Amino acid sequence: MLKERHFSLVRYVTISLLLLSFSLSAQAGSSDLVGMLTDQLGISKEQAAGSSGAIFDYAKQNLSADDFATVAEGVPDMDGLLAAAPAAESDSALGKASSMLGGSGGSLGGLASLASSFESLGLDADMVQKVVPIVTDYIGNVSGDQAMALLQGLF
């Protein structure tokens, strides 16, 4: 009888720990990205979440629903990151940002469209060029090479 209770308790604790570890690993995904950005670039958590959210929002607007789902597949808190993205600015702000980044067209168009979002987070427009590679590398690790290629194709 005592062995049965002990076995039941051990089984309960083991299952509880497994569930907790799955929950924590799911929450860690987006915080890993935020942590990478804060560590590598010295920006705040809010700036990291907002800037990565702005990149993902841009991807959501410019990729097909299926392609964006491929990108978002490995990011556990995509909705939270998208919510952290600042609202898009007007076309005149985009024109100013485009000229700050050296013109428009090609990949600079995508970078320029993010510059105003970054500025509203207190980040210089040149931070776009620093954040994008970190985010695309992260996507490659969590969602795969195809997802990384889709995201890189926007920039």
mmCIF file of C-alpha atoms in Angstrom:
data_model
loop_
_atom_site.group_PDB
_atom_site.id
_atom_site.type_symbol
_atom_site.label_atom_id
_atom_site.label_comp_id
_atom_site.label_asym_id
_atom_site.label_seq_id
_atom_site.Cartn_x
_atom_site.Cartn_y
_atom_site.Cartn_z
ATOM 1 C CA MET A 1 0.000 0.000 0.000
ATOM 2 C CA LEU A 2 2.787 2.389 0.871
ATOM 3 C CA LYS A 3 4.623 1.483 -2.340
ATOM 4 C CA GLU A 4 1.498 2.239 -4.382
ATOM 5 C CA ARG A 5 1.148 5.700 -2.813
ATOM 6 C CA HIS A 6 4.835 6.382 -3.331
ATOM 7 C CA PHE A 7 4.610 5.276 -6.970
ATOM 8 C CA SER A 8 1.510 7.454 -7.523
ATOM 9 C CA LEU A 9 3.235 10.450 -5.980
ATOM 10 C CA VAL A 10 6.349 9.954 -8.113
ATOM 11 C CA ARG A 11 4.221 9.609 -11.239
ATOM 12 C CA TYR A 12 2.238 12.760 -10.365
ATOM 13 C CA VAL A 13 5.400 14.793 -9.755
ATOM 14 C CA THR A 14 7.002 13.525 -12.980
ATOM 15 C CA ILE A 15 3.964 14.419 -15.083
ATOM 16 C CA SER A 16 3.709 17.834 -13.423
ATOM 17 C CA LEU A 17 7.358 18.581 -14.133
ATOM 18 C CA LEU A 18 6.989 17.523 -17.778
ATOM 19 C CA LEU A 19 3.971 19.771 -18.253
ATOM 20 C CA LEU A 20 5.783 22.660 -16.611
ATOM 21 C CA SER A 21 8.836 22.214 -18.816
ATOM 22 C CA PHE A 22 6.687 22.170 -21.987
ATOM 23 C CA SER A 23 4.919 25.324 -20.851
ATOM 24 C CA LEU A 24 8.168 27.111 -20.061
ATOM 25 C CA SER A 25 9.797 26.115 -23.334
ATOM 26 C CA ALA A 26 6.811 27.442 -25.296
ATOM 27 C CA GLN A 27 7.004 30.768 -23.455
ATOM 28 C CA ALA A 28 10.761 30.967 -23.887
ATOM 29 C CA GLY A 29 10.640 31.062 -27.691
ATOM 30 C CA SER A 30 9.758 34.706 -28.175
ATOM 31 C CA SER A 31 11.603 35.747 -25.027
ATOM 32 C CA ASP A 32 14.678 34.069 -26.547
ATOM 33 C CA LEU A 33 14.379 36.424 -29.514
ATOM 34 C CA VAL A 34 13.811 39.422 -27.268
ATOM 35 C CA GLY A 35 16.774 38.343 -25.135
ATOM 36 C CA MET A 36 19.006 37.939 -28.177
ATOM 37 C CA LEU A 37 18.124 41.434 -29.374
ATOM 38 C CA THR A 38 18.653 43.027 -25.969
ATOM 39 C CA ASP A 39 21.952 41.211 -25.424
ATOM 40 C CA GLN A 40 23.407 41.777 -28.885
ATOM 41 C CA LEU A 41 22.179 45.320 -29.480
ATOM 42 C CA GLY A 42 21.846 46.766 -25.983
ATOM 43 C CA ILE A 43 18.204 47.768 -26.471
ATOM 44 C CA SER A 44 15.352 47.460 -23.977
ATOM 45 C CA LYS A 45 12.952 44.521 -23.894
ATOM 46 C CA GLU A 46 10.166 46.811 -25.105
ATOM 47 C CA GLN A 47 12.285 47.974 -28.040
ATOM 48 C CA ALA A 48 13.253 44.386 -28.853
ATOM 49 C CA ALA A 49 9.660 43.133 -28.768
ATOM 50 C CA GLY A 50 8.387 46.149 -30.717
ATOM 51 C CA SER A 51 11.083 46.025 -33.379
ATOM 52 C CA SER A 52 10.747 42.284 -33.952
ATOM 53 C CA GLY A 53 6.970 42.700 -33.935
ATOM 54 C CA ALA A 54 7.273 45.417 -36.586
ATOM 55 C CA ILE A 55 9.340 43.065 -38.758
ATOM 56 C CA PHE A 56 6.781 40.287 -38.336
ATOM 57 C CA ASP A 57 3.923 42.715 -39.024
ATOM 58 C CA TYR A 58 5.662 43.796 -42.226
ATOM 59 C CA ALA A 59 6.060 40.136 -43.175
ATOM 60 C CA LYS A 60 2.402 39.445 -42.410
ATOM 61 C CA GLN A 61 1.362 42.302 -44.707
ATOM 62 C CA ASN A 62 3.687 41.308 -47.557
ATOM 63 C CA LEU A 63 3.623 37.495 -47.561
ATOM 64 C CA SER A 64 0.758 35.201 -48.436
ATOM 65 C CA ALA A 65 -1.127 33.785 -45.462
ATOM 66 C CA ASP A 66 0.511 30.382 -46.017
ATOM 67 C CA ASP A 67 4.006 31.854 -46.253
ATOM 68 C CA PHE A 68 3.493 33.937 -43.113
ATOM 69 C CA ALA A 69 2.234 30.826 -41.308
ATOM 70 C CA THR A 70 5.500 29.124 -42.304
ATOM 71 C CA VAL A 71 7.487 32.023 -40.822
ATOM 72 C CA ALA A 72 5.364 32.190 -37.668
ATOM 73 C CA GLU A 73 5.314 28.428 -37.119
ATOM 74 C CA GLY A 74 8.148 28.267 -34.585
ATOM 75 C CA VAL A 75 7.444 31.543 -32.754
ATOM 76 C CA PRO A 76 5.331 30.719 -29.688
ATOM 77 C CA ASP A 77 4.177 34.269 -28.899
ATOM 78 C CA MET A 78 3.785 35.694 -32.395
ATOM 79 C CA ASP A 79 0.548 37.431 -31.364
ATOM 80 C CA GLY A 80 2.318 39.142 -28.470
ATOM 81 C CA LEU A 81 5.167 40.314 -30.683
ATOM 82 C CA LEU A 82 2.736 41.598 -33.316
ATOM 83 C CA ALA A 83 0.840 43.462 -30.591
ATOM 84 C CA ALA A 84 4.103 45.058 -29.408
ATOM 85 C CA ALA A 85 4.737 46.538 -32.874
ATOM 86 C CA PRO A 86 4.061 50.266 -33.093
ATOM 87 C CA ALA A 87 1.363 51.495 -35.471
ATOM 88 C CA ALA A 88 2.545 52.136 -39.030
ATOM 89 C CA GLU A 89 3.348 55.717 -39.946
ATOM 90 C CA SER A 90 2.138 57.757 -42.900
ATOM 91 C CA ASP A 91 3.595 57.672 -46.417
ATOM 92 C CA SER A 92 5.463 60.944 -45.822
ATOM 93 C CA ALA A 93 7.270 59.394 -42.882
ATOM 94 C CA LEU A 94 8.141 56.432 -45.082
ATOM 95 C CA GLY A 95 9.570 58.768 -47.694
ATOM 96 C CA LYS A 96 11.726 60.465 -45.077
ATOM 97 C CA ALA A 97 12.868 57.094 -43.739
ATOM 98 C CA SER A 98 13.603 55.877 -47.256
ATOM 99 C CA SER A 99 15.847 58.839 -47.933
ATOM 100 C CA MET A 100 17.601 58.273 -44.593
ATOM 101 C CA LEU A 101 18.351 54.710 -45.676
ATOM 102 C CA GLY A 102 19.640 55.751 -49.069
ATOM 103 C CA GLY A 103 16.640 55.674 -51.362
ATOM 104 C CA SER A 104 13.889 53.272 -52.196
ATOM 105 C CA GLY A 105 13.287 50.159 -54.191
ATOM 106 C CA GLY A 106 14.329 46.563 -53.705
ATOM 107 C CA SER A 107 15.192 45.588 -50.187
ATOM 108 C CA LEU A 108 15.575 49.203 -49.113
ATOM 109 C CA GLY A 109 11.827 49.649 -49.549
ATOM 110 C CA GLY A 110 11.179 47.061 -46.843
ATOM 111 C CA LEU A 111 13.833 48.525 -44.580
ATOM 112 C CA ALA A 112 12.473 52.041 -45.099
ATOM 113 C CA SER A 113 8.949 50.986 -44.213
ATOM 114 C CA LEU A 114 10.231 49.746 -40.846
ATOM 115 C CA ALA A 115 12.302 52.825 -40.042
ATOM 116 C CA SER A 116 9.381 54.921 -38.790
ATOM 117 C CA SER A 117 8.227 52.083 -36.533
ATOM 118 C CA PHE A 118 11.727 51.807 -35.109
ATOM 119 C CA GLU A 119 11.914 55.570 -34.585
ATOM 120 C CA SER A 120 8.651 55.495 -32.611
ATOM 121 C CA LEU A 121 10.355 52.941 -30.350
ATOM 122 C CA GLY A 122 13.254 55.342 -29.801
ATOM 123 C CA LEU A 123 15.570 53.450 -32.160
ATOM 124 C CA ASP A 124 17.528 55.029 -34.996
ATOM 125 C CA ALA A 125 16.570 54.044 -38.534
ATOM 126 C CA ASP A 126 19.930 52.291 -38.947
ATOM 127 C CA MET A 127 18.885 49.772 -36.270
ATOM 128 C CA VAL A 128 16.594 48.165 -38.857
ATOM 129 C CA GLN A 129 19.685 46.837 -40.613
ATOM 130 C CA LYS A 130 20.950 45.400 -37.317
ATOM 131 C CA VAL A 131 17.702 43.846 -36.096
ATOM 132 C CA VAL A 132 16.585 42.212 -39.368
ATOM 133 C CA PRO A 133 19.526 39.744 -39.591
ATOM 134 C CA ILE A 134 19.076 38.670 -35.969
ATOM 135 C CA VAL A 135 15.356 38.091 -36.504
ATOM 136 C CA THR A 136 15.899 36.185 -39.761
ATOM 137 C CA ASP A 137 18.566 33.981 -38.141
ATOM 138 C CA TYR A 138 16.190 33.296 -35.248
ATOM 139 C CA ILE A 139 13.441 32.324 -37.703
ATOM 140 C CA GLY A 140 15.869 29.995 -39.456
ATOM 141 C CA ASN A 141 16.533 28.264 -36.138
ATOM 142 C CA VAL A 142 12.924 27.958 -34.950
ATOM 143 C CA SER A 143 10.941 27.717 -38.199
ATOM 144 C CA GLY A 144 13.486 26.363 -40.687
ATOM 145 C CA ASP A 145 15.436 27.443 -43.743
ATOM 146 C CA GLN A 146 12.369 27.924 -45.942
ATOM 147 C CA ALA A 147 10.868 30.353 -43.419
ATOM 148 C CA MET A 148 14.167 32.209 -43.157
ATOM 149 C CA ALA A 149 14.363 32.512 -46.955
ATOM 150 C CA LEU A 150 10.808 33.876 -47.091
ATOM 151 C CA LEU A 151 11.629 36.533 -44.510
ATOM 152 C CA GLN A 152 14.970 37.414 -46.100
ATOM 153 C CA GLY A 153 13.217 37.806 -49.456
ATOM 154 C CA LEU A 154 11.334 40.788 -48.071
ATOM 155 C CA PHE A 155 14.533 42.677 -47.346
#
